[in-house]
GROMACS .gro file of C-alpha atoms in nm:
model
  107
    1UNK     CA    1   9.398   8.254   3.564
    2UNK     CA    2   9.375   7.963   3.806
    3UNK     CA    3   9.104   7.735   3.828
    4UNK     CA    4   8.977   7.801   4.173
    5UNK     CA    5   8.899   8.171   4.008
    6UNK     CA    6   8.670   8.068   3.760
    7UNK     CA    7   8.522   7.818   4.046
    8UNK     CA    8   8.472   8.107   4.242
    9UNK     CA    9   8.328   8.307   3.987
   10UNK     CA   10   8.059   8.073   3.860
   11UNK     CA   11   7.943   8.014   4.248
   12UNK     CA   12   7.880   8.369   4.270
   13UNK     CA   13   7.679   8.365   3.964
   14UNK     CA   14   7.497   8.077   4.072
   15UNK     CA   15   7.370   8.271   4.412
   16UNK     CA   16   7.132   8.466   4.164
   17UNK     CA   17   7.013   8.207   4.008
   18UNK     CA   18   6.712   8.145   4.252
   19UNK     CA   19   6.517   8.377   4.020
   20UNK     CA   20   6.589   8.194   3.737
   21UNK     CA   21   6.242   8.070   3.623
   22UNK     CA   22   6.262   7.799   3.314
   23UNK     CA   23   5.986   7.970   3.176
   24UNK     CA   24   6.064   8.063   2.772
   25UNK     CA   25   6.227   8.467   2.718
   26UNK     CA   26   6.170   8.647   2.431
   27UNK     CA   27   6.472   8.829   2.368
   28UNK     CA   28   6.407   9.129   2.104
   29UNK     CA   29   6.713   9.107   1.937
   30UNK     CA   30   6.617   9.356   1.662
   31UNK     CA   31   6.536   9.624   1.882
   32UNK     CA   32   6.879   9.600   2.073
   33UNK     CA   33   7.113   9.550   1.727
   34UNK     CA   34   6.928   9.882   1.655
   35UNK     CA   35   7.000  10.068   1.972
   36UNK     CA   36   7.335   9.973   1.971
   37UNK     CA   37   7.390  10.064   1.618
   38UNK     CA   38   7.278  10.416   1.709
   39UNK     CA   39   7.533  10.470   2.034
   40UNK     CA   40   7.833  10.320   1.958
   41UNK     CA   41   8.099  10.444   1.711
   42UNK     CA   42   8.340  10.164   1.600
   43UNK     CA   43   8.352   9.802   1.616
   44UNK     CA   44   8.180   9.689   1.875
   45UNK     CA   45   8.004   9.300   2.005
   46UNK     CA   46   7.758   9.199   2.260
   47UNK     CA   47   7.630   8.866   2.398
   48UNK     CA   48   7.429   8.750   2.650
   49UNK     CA   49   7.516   8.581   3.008
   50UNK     CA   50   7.323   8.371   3.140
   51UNK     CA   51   7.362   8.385   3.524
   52UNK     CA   52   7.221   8.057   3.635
   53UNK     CA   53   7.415   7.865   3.439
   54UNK     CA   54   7.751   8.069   3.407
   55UNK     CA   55   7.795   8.106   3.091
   56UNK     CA   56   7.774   8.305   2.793
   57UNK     CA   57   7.453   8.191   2.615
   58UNK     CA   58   7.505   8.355   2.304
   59UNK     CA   59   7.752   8.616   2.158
   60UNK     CA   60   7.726   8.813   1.793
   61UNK     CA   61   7.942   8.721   1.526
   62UNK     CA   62   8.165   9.039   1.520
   63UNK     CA   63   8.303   8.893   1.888
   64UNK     CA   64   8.552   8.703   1.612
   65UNK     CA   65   8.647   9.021   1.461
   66UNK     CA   66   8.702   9.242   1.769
   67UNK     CA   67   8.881   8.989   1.991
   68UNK     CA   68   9.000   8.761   1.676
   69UNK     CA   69   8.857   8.443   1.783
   70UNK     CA   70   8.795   8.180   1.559
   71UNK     CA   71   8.435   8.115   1.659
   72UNK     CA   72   8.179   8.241   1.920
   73UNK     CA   73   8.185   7.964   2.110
   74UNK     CA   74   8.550   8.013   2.199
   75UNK     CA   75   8.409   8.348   2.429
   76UNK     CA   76   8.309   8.193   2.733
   77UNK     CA   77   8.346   8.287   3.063
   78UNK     CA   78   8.694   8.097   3.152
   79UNK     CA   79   8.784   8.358   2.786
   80UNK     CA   80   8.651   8.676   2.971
   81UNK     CA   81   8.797   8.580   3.265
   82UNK     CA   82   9.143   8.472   3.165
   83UNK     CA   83   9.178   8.860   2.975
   84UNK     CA   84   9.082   9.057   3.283
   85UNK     CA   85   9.409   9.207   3.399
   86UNK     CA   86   9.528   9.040   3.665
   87UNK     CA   87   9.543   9.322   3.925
   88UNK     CA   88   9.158   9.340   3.817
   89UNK     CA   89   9.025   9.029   3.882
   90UNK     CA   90   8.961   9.110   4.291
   91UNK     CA   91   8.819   9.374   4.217
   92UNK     CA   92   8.625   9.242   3.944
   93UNK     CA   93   8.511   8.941   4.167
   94UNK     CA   94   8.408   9.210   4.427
   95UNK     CA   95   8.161   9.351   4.206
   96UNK     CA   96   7.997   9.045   4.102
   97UNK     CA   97   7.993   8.923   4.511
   98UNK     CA   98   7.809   9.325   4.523
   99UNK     CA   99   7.578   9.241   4.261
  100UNK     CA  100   7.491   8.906   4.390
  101UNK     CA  101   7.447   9.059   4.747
  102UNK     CA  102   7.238   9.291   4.559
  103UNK     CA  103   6.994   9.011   4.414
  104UNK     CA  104   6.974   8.816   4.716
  105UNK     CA  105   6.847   9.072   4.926
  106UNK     CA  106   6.542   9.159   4.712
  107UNK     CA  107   6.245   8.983   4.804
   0.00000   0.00000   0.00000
């Protein structure tokens, strides 16, 4: 994946980020490890983007299992974004220039 990709991909990002507030989230962790223990069957991770920054604020430990990384920090967004199938990544880059379009027009 080339550089100007990942550019591109964290100035889309950065389009929603005008309703970022720095205000303090409370994130209810509990409640969503619980919900997702119900619905999926296997192994399975999540984390949590943060869109104003570009970056993957915080993923669960079984990310190293799954995807057999050595730590969490090592899935970032250049990671997700380098194992997106290449004749993906357009398309891929189209949604997120959708969802941004999407964000920008509310008022």
């Amino acid at each position: 994946m080339g550089k100007t990709q990942l550019a591109e991909t964290k100035d889309i990002w950065h389009k929603i980020a005008k309703y970022h507030t720095d205000e303090d989230e409370t994130i209810e962790i509990e409640l969503y490890k619980r919900i997702s223990n119900l619905f999926h069957v296997g192994d399975f991770y999540y984390f949590i983007f943060n869109c104003p920054l570009a970056n993957v604020q915080w993923a669960h430990e079984s990310v190293k299992e799954v995807l057999g990384l050595e730590s969490t920090e090592d899935f970032n967004l250049e990671f997700i974004l380098a194992n997106v199938h290449p004749d993906d990544l357009a398309y891929c880059l189209d949604f997120v220039r959708e969802v941004t379009a999407f964000f920008n027009q509310l008022p």
